Amino acid sequence: MWNQIGPAVRITLFFTVLTGIIYPLAITGVTQVIFPHQANGSLITSGGKVVGSRLIGQTFTKPEYFHSRPSAAGNGYDGTASTGSNLGPTNQKLADRVKADVAQFRKDNPHFTGPVPADLLTASGSGLDPDISPASAAAQIDRVASARRVDAAKLEPLIAEASKSRTLGFMGEPRVNVLQLNLALDRAFPRAATR
Amino acid sequence: MTASGIIEILIYFGVIVAITKPMGLFLVAVYDGRRTFLHPALRWLETVTYKSSGIREDEEQHWTRYSISLIAFSAISFLFVYVIQRLQAYLPLNPQNFGTPVMAPDLAFNTAVSFVTNTNWQSYSGESTLSYFVQMAALTVQNFCSGAAGMAVAVALVRGFSRQQTKTIGNFWVDLTRGTVYVLLPLSIIGALFLCSQGVIQNLKPNDVVTTLEGVKQVIPMGPVASQEAIKMVGTNGGGFFGANSAHPFENPTPFTNFIQLVMIFSIPAGLTYLFGRMVKDTRQGWALFATMSLLFLIGVFVCYPAEQHGNPILTNLGLESAATAGQAGGNMEGKEVRFGIATSALFTTVTTDASCGAVNNAHDSLTPLAGLVPLFNIETGEVIFGGVGAGLYGMLLFAIVAVFIAGLMVGRTPEYIGKKIEQKEVKMAMLALIATAASILIFAGLSSVIGFSKNGYWNPAGAAIANLTNNGPHGFSEILYAFASGAGNNGSAFAGINTNTPWYNLTLGLDMLIGRFLFIIPLLAAAGSLAAKKRIASTAGTFPTHGPLFVGLLAGVVVIVGALTYFPALALGPIVEHFLLESGKLFASLPFGGFWS
């Protein structure tokens, strides 16, 4: 046993340097040069200020913005506490939360009838989901349009612009980036946003 | 289920079928020490490793020495990881100034065991606990080394079948080095660059604070994620940089990265089945294992996916859409990301537990009961459906030994596998490995369901061990069962609504992981040594063929039946009863907690 300790210590040290220091630092160096935008968080600037990351969702509460999904990360979209709700399907708390959110949603969006898109009132796995489904955007369009006093049809191109379809037609799901969409809204119809 | 969901699953499976042979051929060359296309670039690195570590490349080891080398390496690795964690406050690259108190001795023990055993169970949440230095120099290193060690064990066991009348099964240090240098490192470099190009972050900056559109401060986390993410998938480790793991947009930003991460998980395990066939000089034997794994994989994913698409009837009644429509995925979206939806999440859940990966792209705790049964059952049957790097192959070979033994009992002949007589020693070792793992899971899960401690005491400040649960009723029991299955199976995924960062859970889960790793590997190495010493006998008309559909059926049956016999009572108390309660609309109060059935 003891004569194997020597090689064990030496190879652990060697691999610590190789795979624990050289490898990540080399990847950092290379990616900072060839993919600096992605490597640093895909940050979005607006009016000279960083307003967030394209990949990290934000809380939206005002009627003139499209709303994100509920988030279990901290007090909502907390980047230091990524997590899902971890509520099981038979948890009373889950049913209560959804019930309250459905009621609130119906109140805020009286024009929308029919079942609420499943993603819009469920918490994501990360608590930082930047997207909602196209149906969830459509469900909110009348509310946003009337809050901004514009015709709902005028918002549709903005939604399309912030949307992505399935990669290569079969990977994942179609989605709308909420921050990108709301930024585009503020740009296209700024007056109402600053009320 | 949607057409695009089914197509994604089938295309994924097609990609795995396509890469199995080329990956396998490459692995054979690497472990045989033959020249590969990477040797001109990397042979020097292999040589430097041997020189700097005092390893003789041409030395062969007996199975006992091979085991001792593995244990010595794991023990030293454990010490390294433990000490680095405890000293993080005094080490560089700690921009968030995480101190030593958050890394208490029991948590550091659990985490060190976890990464050394290729489990990557996480009682902590990375973004609020660990410095970049710990993530890199402690955890990333073990992602490489524990993976390479698992592959080494698998190759040593295969040598037991392919060699004859010899006392040796290879050299652990050489196998470890070759797996790291030629396989894991190159794949990780390519993987990390690809992931970063899609949006996975890679920097050493402190967290960024931005002001959102509605004027709230939001922290954007930073760190060297891509380099850790790549090896986390390739080495089937699964320990995320962030708490949310591959659900986090900075770990897994797009459906494309998700697809590639899935391919990364199965690539080496699938290739190893071909390596097996090639090394025993009958590739049909490898494809038979591949077919068994594929069968079980497809069954699993097509149980999980429809269960999730069916959704949660309670939420459907409250007014949520459960059917998939053109504009939304429907189904059970609690705990899932919009970009992945139902199909891609169900596929990931199945793959990550078929393999002993344990990365998650959705919250397993929020799965519907039958969908949650799939990962739980996958882990409990030993993660032999492609499985972890190395661990999947040696686990499936263990079941093959059991399968030919059962077939032998039925016809009254001494069983043979790959021309080796399977005798008392091999069967005993296989059973020891199976029983040790099962006992660890069931005993610790049983204990944690009933044990109580004094409130605000050391062992479990909340008092009873079940007071750490988020969910009540059968789902709470599933959380405990899943935790210990995940530990002993060296998987590392979680029904995460259980706070395991207390001394009781950190220590029991740590022991659970050690038992699942070493009381599995060492009996198998003993079997390898015994097999290598035997003569290879020619097959006769009376030999049970182990390359046809009959064997595939038998082997798959043995995996399912052994798992079902061992775990059915526990599963009946967890996901199975929960399924019926859910369909009848039964709800359980959340905390404060008063026992399973309050």
mmCIF file of N, CA and C in Angstrom, chain B residues 145-253:
data_model
loop_
_atom_site.group_PDB
_atom_site.id
_atom_site.type_symbol
_atom_site.label_atom_id
_atom_site.label_comp_id
_atom_site.label_asym_id
_atom_site.label_seq_id
_atom_site.Cartn_x
_atom_site.Cartn_y
_atom_site.Cartn_z
ATOM 1 N N CYS B 145 -10.236 13.078 -13.022
ATOM 2 C CA CYS B 145 -9.569 11.910 -12.448
ATOM 3 C C CYS B 145 -10.540 10.802 -12.070
ATOM 4 N N SER B 146 -11.692 11.167 -11.471
ATOM 5 C CA SER B 146 -12.609 10.100 -11.069
ATOM 6 C C SER B 146 -13.218 9.445 -12.301
ATOM 7 N N GLY B 147 -13.404 10.230 -13.358
ATOM 8 C CA GLY B 147 -13.894 9.653 -14.605
ATOM 9 C C GLY B 147 -12.869 8.703 -15.201
ATOM 10 N N ALA B 148 -11.626 9.156 -15.266
ATOM 11 C CA ALA B 148 -10.564 8.321 -15.836
ATOM 12 C C ALA B 148 -10.357 7.063 -14.996
ATOM 13 N N ALA B 149 -10.532 7.174 -13.674
ATOM 14 C CA ALA B 149 -10.382 6.000 -12.815
ATOM 15 C C ALA B 149 -11.491 4.985 -13.097
ATOM 16 N N GLY B 150 -12.708 5.464 -13.306
ATOM 17 C CA GLY B 150 -13.820 4.577 -13.645
ATOM 18 C C GLY B 150 -13.573 3.857 -14.952
ATOM 19 N N MET B 151 -13.083 4.602 -15.947
ATOM 20 C CA MET B 151 -12.777 3.979 -17.235
ATOM 21 C C MET B 151 -11.684 2.928 -17.067
ATOM 22 N N ALA B 152 -10.698 3.230 -16.226
ATOM 23 C CA ALA B 152 -9.596 2.287 -15.998
ATOM 24 C C ALA B 152 -10.133 0.969 -15.444
ATOM 25 N N VAL B 153 -11.045 1.052 -14.477
ATOM 26 C CA VAL B 153 -11.607 -0.163 -13.876
ATOM 27 C C VAL B 153 -12.353 -0.983 -14.929
ATOM 28 N N ALA B 154 -13.117 -0.295 -15.773
ATOM 29 C CA ALA B 154 -13.857 -1.010 -16.814
ATOM 30 C C ALA B 154 -12.900 -1.744 -17.743
ATOM 31 N N VAL B 155 -11.850 -1.049 -18.151
ATOM 32 C CA VAL B 155 -10.894 -1.667 -19.071
ATOM 33 C C VAL B 155 -10.192 -2.844 -18.384
ATOM 34 N N ALA B 156 -9.879 -2.701 -17.099
ATOM 35 C CA ALA B 156 -9.237 -3.802 -16.370
ATOM 36 C C ALA B 156 -10.159 -5.013 -16.320
ATOM 37 N N LEU B 157 -11.458 -4.782 -16.118
ATOM 38 C CA LEU B 157 -12.402 -5.903 -16.081
ATOM 39 C C LEU B 157 -12.508 -6.566 -17.456
ATOM 40 N N VAL B 158 -12.502 -5.748 -18.500
ATOM 41 C CA VAL B 158 -12.544 -6.310 -19.859
ATOM 42 C C VAL B 158 -11.301 -7.161 -20.107
ATOM 43 N N ARG B 159 -10.154 -6.704 -19.595
ATOM 44 C CA ARG B 159 -8.928 -7.501 -19.765
ATOM 45 C C ARG B 159 -9.064 -8.851 -19.077
ATOM 46 N N GLY B 160 -9.827 -8.879 -17.976
ATOM 47 C CA GLY B 160 -10.074 -10.163 -17.316
ATOM 48 C C GLY B 160 -10.706 -11.165 -18.267
ATOM 49 N N PHE B 161 -11.580 -10.656 -19.151
ATOM 50 C CA PHE B 161 -12.208 -11.554 -20.127
ATOM 51 C C PHE B 161 -11.296 -11.816 -21.314
ATOM 52 N N SER B 162 -10.546 -10.799 -21.748
ATOM 53 C CA SER B 162 -9.804 -10.939 -22.998
ATOM 54 C C SER B 162 -8.475 -11.661 -22.815
ATOM 55 N N ARG B 163 -7.895 -11.617 -21.629
ATOM 56 C CA ARG B 163 -6.628 -12.303 -21.411
ATOM 57 C C ARG B 163 -6.889 -13.713 -20.914
ATOM 58 N N GLN B 164 -5.889 -14.552 -20.963
ATOM 59 C CA GLN B 164 -6.050 -15.852 -20.328
ATOM 60 C C GLN B 164 -4.766 -16.311 -19.673
ATOM 61 N N GLN B 165 -4.927 -17.061 -18.605
ATOM 62 C CA GLN B 165 -3.835 -17.658 -17.839
ATOM 63 C C GLN B 165 -2.742 -16.641 -17.520
ATOM 64 N N THR B 166 -3.199 -15.466 -17.070
ATOM 65 C CA THR B 166 -2.223 -14.474 -16.650
ATOM 66 C C THR B 166 -2.645 -13.944 -15.276
ATOM 67 N N LYS B 167 -1.688 -13.373 -14.575
ATOM 68 C CA LYS B 167 -2.000 -12.871 -13.241
ATOM 69 C C LYS B 167 -2.329 -11.379 -13.253
ATOM 70 N N THR B 168 -2.112 -10.703 -14.372
ATOM 71 C CA THR B 168 -2.201 -9.236 -14.361
ATOM 72 C C THR B 168 -3.372 -8.717 -15.190
ATOM 73 N N ILE B 169 -3.831 -7.532 -14.846
ATOM 74 C CA ILE B 169 -4.969 -6.924 -15.555
ATOM 75 C C ILE B 169 -4.649 -5.490 -16.014
ATOM 76 N N GLY B 170 -3.390 -5.156 -16.176
ATOM 77 C CA GLY B 170 -3.031 -3.809 -16.636
ATOM 78 C C GLY B 170 -2.350 -3.019 -15.532
ATOM 79 N N ASN B 171 -2.156 -1.732 -15.765
ATOM 80 C CA ASN B 171 -1.522 -0.862 -14.779
ATOM 81 C C ASN B 171 -2.449 0.330 -14.526
ATOM 82 N N PHE B 172 -2.886 0.491 -13.284
ATOM 83 C CA PHE B 172 -3.854 1.544 -12.974
ATOM 84 C C PHE B 172 -3.350 2.920 -13.371
ATOM 85 N N TRP B 173 -2.086 3.213 -13.047
ATOM 86 C CA TRP B 173 -1.553 4.561 -13.295
ATOM 87 C C TRP B 173 -1.527 4.858 -14.784
ATOM 88 N N VAL B 174 -1.167 3.851 -15.563
ATOM 89 C CA VAL B 174 -1.086 4.048 -17.013
ATOM 90 C C VAL B 174 -2.489 4.236 -17.590
ATOM 91 N N ASP B 175 -3.418 3.389 -17.150
ATOM 92 C CA ASP B 175 -4.800 3.527 -17.640
ATOM 93 C C ASP B 175 -5.385 4.889 -17.255
ATOM 94 N N LEU B 176 -5.115 5.312 -16.025
ATOM 95 C CA LEU B 176 -5.590 6.605 -15.544
ATOM 96 C C LEU B 176 -5.053 7.735 -16.420
ATOM 97 N N THR B 177 -3.753 7.679 -16.693
ATOM 98 C CA THR B 177 -3.104 8.743 -17.467
ATOM 99 C C THR B 177 -3.635 8.778 -18.893
ATOM 100 N N ARG B 178 -3.727 7.584 -19.514
ATOM 101 C CA ARG B 178 -4.167 7.565 -20.914
ATOM 102 C C ARG B 178 -5.602 8.058 -21.047
ATOM 103 N N GLY B 179 -6.457 7.662 -20.116
ATOM 104 C CA GLY B 179 -7.849 8.116 -20.178
ATOM 105 C C GLY B 179 -7.943 9.627 -20.052
ATOM 106 N N THR B 180 -7.111 10.192 -19.191
ATOM 107 C CA THR B 180 -7.150 11.639 -18.993
ATOM 108 C C THR B 180 -6.571 12.387 -20.192
ATOM 109 N N VAL B 181 -5.382 11.969 -20.603
ATOM 110 C CA VAL B 181 -4.636 12.741 -21.599
ATOM 111 C C VAL B 181 -5.229 12.620 -23.005
ATOM 112 N N TYR B 182 -5.607 11.391 -23.409
ATOM 113 C CA TYR B 182 -6.048 11.201 -24.796
ATOM 114 C C TYR B 182 -7.555 11.290 -24.984
ATOM 115 N N VAL B 183 -8.310 11.060 -23.911
ATOM 116 C CA VAL B 183 -9.763 10.999 -24.086
ATOM 117 C C VAL B 183 -10.451 12.220 -23.454
ATOM 118 N N LEU B 184 -10.325 12.354 -22.135
ATOM 119 C CA LEU B 184 -11.115 13.386 -21.445
ATOM 120 C C LEU B 184 -10.644 14.801 -21.756
ATOM 121 N N LEU B 185 -9.325 14.997 -21.781
ATOM 122 C CA LEU B 185 -8.818 16.356 -21.982
ATOM 123 C C LEU B 185 -9.167 16.901 -23.376
ATOM 124 N N PRO B 186 -8.875 16.145 -24.452
ATOM 125 C CA PRO B 186 -9.225 16.687 -25.780
ATOM 126 C C PRO B 186 -10.723 16.924 -25.940
ATOM 127 N N LEU B 187 -11.540 15.968 -25.479
ATOM 128 C CA LEU B 187 -12.995 16.152 -25.614
ATOM 129 C C LEU B 187 -13.460 17.369 -24.823
ATOM 130 N N SER B 188 -12.855 17.600 -23.637
ATOM 131 C CA SER B 188 -13.257 18.745 -22.819
ATOM 132 C C SER B 188 -12.874 20.067 -23.465
ATOM 133 N N ILE B 189 -11.693 20.090 -24.092
ATOM 134 C CA ILE B 189 -11.254 21.341 -24.733
ATOM 135 C C ILE B 189 -12.219 21.718 -25.858
ATOM 136 N N ILE B 190 -12.529 20.736 -26.704
ATOM 137 C CA ILE B 190 -13.472 21.004 -27.795
ATOM 138 C C ILE B 190 -14.830 21.385 -27.220
ATOM 139 N N GLY B 191 -15.270 20.637 -26.218
ATOM 140 C CA GLY B 191 -16.579 20.882 -25.611
ATOM 141 C C GLY B 191 -16.658 22.266 -24.997
ATOM 142 N N ALA B 192 -15.616 22.664 -24.264
ATOM 143 C CA ALA B 192 -15.641 23.964 -23.583
ATOM 144 C C ALA B 192 -15.701 25.102 -24.602
ATOM 145 N N LEU B 193 -14.937 24.988 -25.694
ATOM 146 C CA LEU B 193 -14.953 26.058 -26.694
ATOM 147 C C LEU B 193 -16.323 26.144 -27.356
ATOM 148 N N PHE B 194 -16.898 24.972 -27.655
ATOM 149 C CA PHE B 194 -18.233 24.982 -28.259
ATOM 150 C C PHE B 194 -19.252 25.613 -27.316
ATOM 151 N N LEU B 195 -19.245 25.163 -26.054
ATOM 152 C CA LEU B 195 -20.237 25.664 -25.094
ATOM 153 C C LEU B 195 -20.118 27.171 -24.941
ATOM 154 N N CYS B 196 -18.877 27.661 -24.875
ATOM 155 C CA CYS B 196 -18.681 29.103 -24.707
ATOM 156 C C CYS B 196 -19.210 29.852 -25.920
ATOM 157 N N SER B 197 -19.004 29.290 -27.115
ATOM 158 C CA SER B 197 -19.485 29.980 -28.316
ATOM 159 C C SER B 197 -20.995 30.172 -28.256
ATOM 160 N N GLN B 198 -21.708 29.311 -27.511
ATOM 161 C CA GLN B 198 -23.162 29.385 -27.430
ATOM 162 C C GLN B 198 -23.651 30.248 -26.264
ATOM 163 N N GLY B 199 -22.721 30.676 -25.395
ATOM 164 C CA GLY B 199 -23.148 31.548 -24.303
ATOM 165 C C GLY B 199 -22.782 31.085 -22.910
ATOM 166 N N VAL B 200 -22.146 29.917 -22.781
ATOM 167 C CA VAL B 200 -21.679 29.504 -21.451
ATOM 168 C C VAL B 200 -20.508 30.411 -21.070
ATOM 169 N N ILE B 201 -20.556 30.985 -19.862
ATOM 170 C CA ILE B 201 -19.544 31.983 -19.502
ATOM 171 C C ILE B 201 -18.208 31.336 -19.151
ATOM 172 N N GLN B 202 -17.136 32.092 -19.286
ATOM 173 C CA GLN B 202 -15.803 31.612 -18.943
ATOM 174 C C GLN B 202 -14.938 32.819 -18.627
ATOM 175 N N ASN B 203 -14.869 33.170 -17.362
ATOM 176 C CA ASN B 203 -14.053 34.310 -16.960
ATOM 177 C C ASN B 203 -13.704 34.164 -15.493
ATOM 178 N N LEU B 204 -12.887 35.052 -14.983
ATOM 179 C CA LEU B 204 -12.489 35.000 -13.580
ATOM 180 C C LEU B 204 -12.937 36.259 -12.845
ATOM 181 N N LYS B 205 -13.952 36.921 -13.378
ATOM 182 C CA LYS B 205 -14.385 38.202 -12.810
ATOM 183 C C LYS B 205 -15.293 37.992 -11.604
ATOM 184 N N PRO B 206 -15.346 39.013 -10.739
ATOM 185 C CA PRO B 206 -16.364 38.968 -9.681
ATOM 186 C C PRO B 206 -17.747 39.141 -10.301
ATOM 187 N N ASN B 207 -18.779 38.750 -9.541
ATOM 188 C CA ASN B 207 -20.148 38.881 -10.034
ATOM 189 C C ASN B 207 -20.436 40.323 -10.444
ATOM 190 N N ASP B 208 -21.264 40.459 -11.489
ATOM 191 C CA ASP B 208 -21.621 41.760 -12.015
ATOM 192 C C ASP B 208 -22.954 42.178 -11.367
ATOM 193 N N VAL B 209 -23.112 43.475 -11.097
ATOM 194 C CA VAL B 209 -24.409 43.937 -10.599
ATOM 195 C C VAL B 209 -24.981 44.904 -11.617
ATOM 196 N N VAL B 210 -26.182 44.610 -12.095
ATOM 197 C CA VAL B 210 -26.799 45.475 -13.105
ATOM 198 C C VAL B 210 -28.111 46.021 -12.552
ATOM 199 N N THR B 211 -28.612 47.077 -13.210
ATOM 200 C CA THR B 211 -29.938 47.594 -12.858
ATOM 201 C C THR B 211 -30.894 47.163 -13.956
ATOM 202 N N THR B 212 -31.953 46.464 -13.564
ATOM 203 C CA THR B 212 -32.858 45.909 -14.569
ATOM 204 C C THR B 212 -33.747 46.978 -15.169
ATOM 205 N N LEU B 213 -34.530 46.608 -16.173
ATOM 206 C CA LEU B 213 -35.427 47.560 -16.830
ATOM 207 C C LEU B 213 -36.392 48.202 -15.845
ATOM 208 N N GLU B 214 -36.816 47.422 -14.842
ATOM 209 C CA GLU B 214 -37.737 47.991 -13.848
ATOM 210 C C GLU B 214 -36.997 48.640 -12.682
ATOM 211 N N GLY B 215 -35.676 48.764 -12.819
ATOM 212 C CA GLY B 215 -34.915 49.531 -11.839
ATOM 213 C C GLY B 215 -34.483 48.783 -10.596
ATOM 214 N N VAL B 216 -34.473 47.477 -10.670
ATOM 215 C CA VAL B 216 -34.043 46.676 -9.524
ATOM 216 C C VAL B 216 -32.605 46.229 -9.748
ATOM 217 N N LYS B 217 -31.853 46.110 -8.644
ATOM 218 C CA LYS B 217 -30.482 45.594 -8.779
ATOM 219 C C LYS B 217 -30.539 44.079 -8.980
ATOM 220 N N GLN B 218 -29.767 43.591 -9.932
ATOM 221 C CA GLN B 218 -29.704 42.147 -10.167
ATOM 222 C C GLN B 218 -28.249 41.715 -10.285
ATOM 223 N N VAL B 219 -27.919 40.638 -9.591
ATOM 224 C CA VAL B 219 -26.561 40.102 -9.672
ATOM 225 C C VAL B 219 -26.469 39.151 -10.853
ATOM 226 N N ILE B 220 -25.480 39.375 -11.713
ATOM 227 C CA ILE B 220 -25.207 38.428 -12.795
ATOM 228 C C ILE B 220 -23.982 37.628 -12.361
ATOM 229 N N PRO B 221 -24.135 36.324 -12.129
ATOM 230 C CA PRO B 221 -23.004 35.537 -11.642
ATOM 231 C C PRO B 221 -21.937 35.377 -12.720
ATOM 232 N N MET B 222 -20.706 35.188 -12.290
ATOM 233 C CA MET B 222 -19.584 35.023 -13.219
ATOM 234 C C MET B 222 -18.801 33.774 -12.829
ATOM 235 N N GLY B 223 -17.755 33.481 -13.585
ATOM 236 C CA GLY B 223 -16.897 32.358 -13.220
ATOM 237 C C GLY B 223 -16.421 31.538 -14.407
ATOM 238 N N PRO B 224 -15.452 30.653 -14.149
ATOM 239 C CA PRO B 224 -14.935 29.771 -15.209
ATOM 240 C C PRO B 224 -15.858 28.567 -15.382
ATOM 241 N N VAL B 225 -16.970 28.768 -16.079
ATOM 242 C CA VAL B 225 -18.001 27.737 -16.133
ATOM 243 C C VAL B 225 -17.772 26.746 -17.279
ATOM 244 N N ALA B 226 -17.463 27.263 -18.470
ATOM 245 C CA ALA B 226 -17.402 26.386 -19.654
ATOM 246 C C ALA B 226 -16.390 25.256 -19.473
ATOM 247 N N SER B 227 -15.233 25.580 -18.887
ATOM 248 C CA SER B 227 -14.195 24.543 -18.738
ATOM 249 C C SER B 227 -14.667 23.444 -17.797
ATOM 250 N N GLN B 228 -15.454 23.804 -16.789
ATOM 251 C CA GLN B 228 -15.954 22.788 -15.866
ATOM 252 C C GLN B 228 -17.162 22.067 -16.450
ATOM 253 N N GLU B 229 -17.970 22.820 -17.197
ATOM 254 C CA GLU B 229 -19.183 22.243 -17.781
ATOM 255 C C GLU B 229 -18.839 21.110 -18.745
ATOM 256 N N ALA B 230 -17.797 21.305 -19.562
ATOM 257 C CA ALA B 230 -17.456 20.312 -20.585
ATOM 258 C C ALA B 230 -17.055 18.986 -19.941
ATOM 259 N N ILE B 231 -16.150 19.023 -18.972
ATOM 260 C CA ILE B 231 -15.705 17.771 -18.359
ATOM 261 C C ILE B 231 -16.812 17.183 -17.490
ATOM 262 N N LYS B 232 -17.666 18.037 -16.958
ATOM 263 C CA LYS B 232 -18.800 17.559 -16.167
ATOM 264 C C LYS B 232 -19.679 16.614 -16.981
ATOM 265 N N MET B 233 -19.820 16.891 -18.285
ATOM 266 C CA MET B 233 -20.654 16.030 -19.123
ATOM 267 C C MET B 233 -19.838 14.851 -19.667
ATOM 268 N N VAL B 234 -18.662 15.129 -20.212
ATOM 269 C CA VAL B 234 -17.854 14.072 -20.835
ATOM 270 C C VAL B 234 -17.471 13.012 -19.805
ATOM 271 N N GLY B 235 -17.164 13.441 -18.588
ATOM 272 C CA GLY B 235 -16.760 12.503 -17.550
ATOM 273 C C GLY B 235 -17.941 11.962 -16.758
ATOM 274 N N THR B 236 -19.161 12.188 -17.236
ATOM 275 C CA THR B 236 -20.404 11.815 -16.533
ATOM 276 C C THR B 236 -20.341 12.114 -15.038
ATOM 277 N N ASN B 237 -19.825 13.312 -14.715
ATOM 278 C CA ASN B 237 -19.730 13.707 -13.309
ATOM 279 C C ASN B 237 -21.023 14.330 -12.838
ATOM 280 N N GLY B 238 -21.406 15.432 -13.532
ATOM 281 C CA GLY B 238 -22.710 16.016 -13.289
ATOM 282 C C GLY B 238 -22.785 17.112 -12.251
ATOM 283 N N GLY B 239 -21.683 17.451 -11.606
ATOM 284 C CA GLY B 239 -21.731 18.487 -10.585
ATOM 285 C C GLY B 239 -21.710 19.866 -11.207
ATOM 286 N N GLY B 240 -22.781 20.606 -11.065
ATOM 287 C CA GLY B 240 -22.884 21.889 -11.729
ATOM 288 C C GLY B 240 -22.048 22.966 -11.071
ATOM 289 N N PHE B 241 -21.655 23.965 -11.851
ATOM 290 C CA PHE B 241 -20.979 25.134 -11.303
ATOM 291 C C PHE B 241 -21.973 25.910 -10.458
ATOM 292 N N PHE B 242 -23.218 25.946 -10.940
ATOM 293 C CA PHE B 242 -24.291 26.638 -10.229
ATOM 294 C C PHE B 242 -25.255 25.627 -9.619
ATOM 295 N N GLY B 243 -26.029 26.100 -8.644
ATOM 296 C CA GLY B 243 -26.996 25.230 -7.998
ATOM 297 C C GLY B 243 -27.983 24.598 -8.969
ATOM 298 N N ALA B 244 -28.405 25.360 -9.965
ATOM 299 C CA ALA B 244 -29.441 24.859 -10.877
ATOM 300 C C ALA B 244 -28.871 23.939 -11.949
ATOM 301 N N ASN B 245 -27.547 23.759 -11.943
ATOM 302 C CA ASN B 245 -26.921 22.811 -12.855
ATOM 303 C C ASN B 245 -27.222 23.144 -14.324
ATOM 304 N N SER B 246 -27.480 22.134 -15.140
ATOM 305 C CA SER B 246 -27.678 22.374 -16.573
ATOM 306 C C SER B 246 -29.031 22.991 -16.908
ATOM 307 N N ALA B 247 -29.820 23.346 -15.880
ATOM 308 C CA ALA B 247 -31.003 24.164 -16.141
ATOM 309 C C ALA B 247 -30.600 25.644 -16.195
ATOM 310 N N HIS B 248 -29.433 25.970 -15.598
ATOM 311 C CA HIS B 248 -28.969 27.357 -15.535
ATOM 312 C C HIS B 248 -28.589 27.845 -16.938
ATOM 313 N N PRO B 249 -29.092 29.016 -17.329
ATOM 314 C CA PRO B 249 -28.787 29.491 -18.689
ATOM 315 C C PRO B 249 -27.286 29.707 -18.943
ATOM 316 N N PHE B 250 -26.496 29.928 -17.917
ATOM 317 C CA PHE B 250 -25.057 30.067 -18.120
ATOM 318 C C PHE B 250 -24.341 28.712 -18.198
ATOM 319 N N GLU B 251 -25.033 27.626 -17.868
ATOM 320 C CA GLU B 251 -24.425 26.306 -18.056
ATOM 321 C C GLU B 251 -24.919 25.648 -19.335
ATOM 322 N N ASN B 252 -26.156 25.965 -19.700
ATOM 323 C CA ASN B 252 -26.805 25.261 -20.805
ATOM 324 C C ASN B 252 -27.757 26.226 -21.487
ATOM 325 N N PRO B 253 -27.197 27.185 -22.291
ATOM 326 C CA PRO B 253 -28.013 28.308 -22.756
ATOM 327 C C PRO B 253 -29.001 27.996 -23.872
#
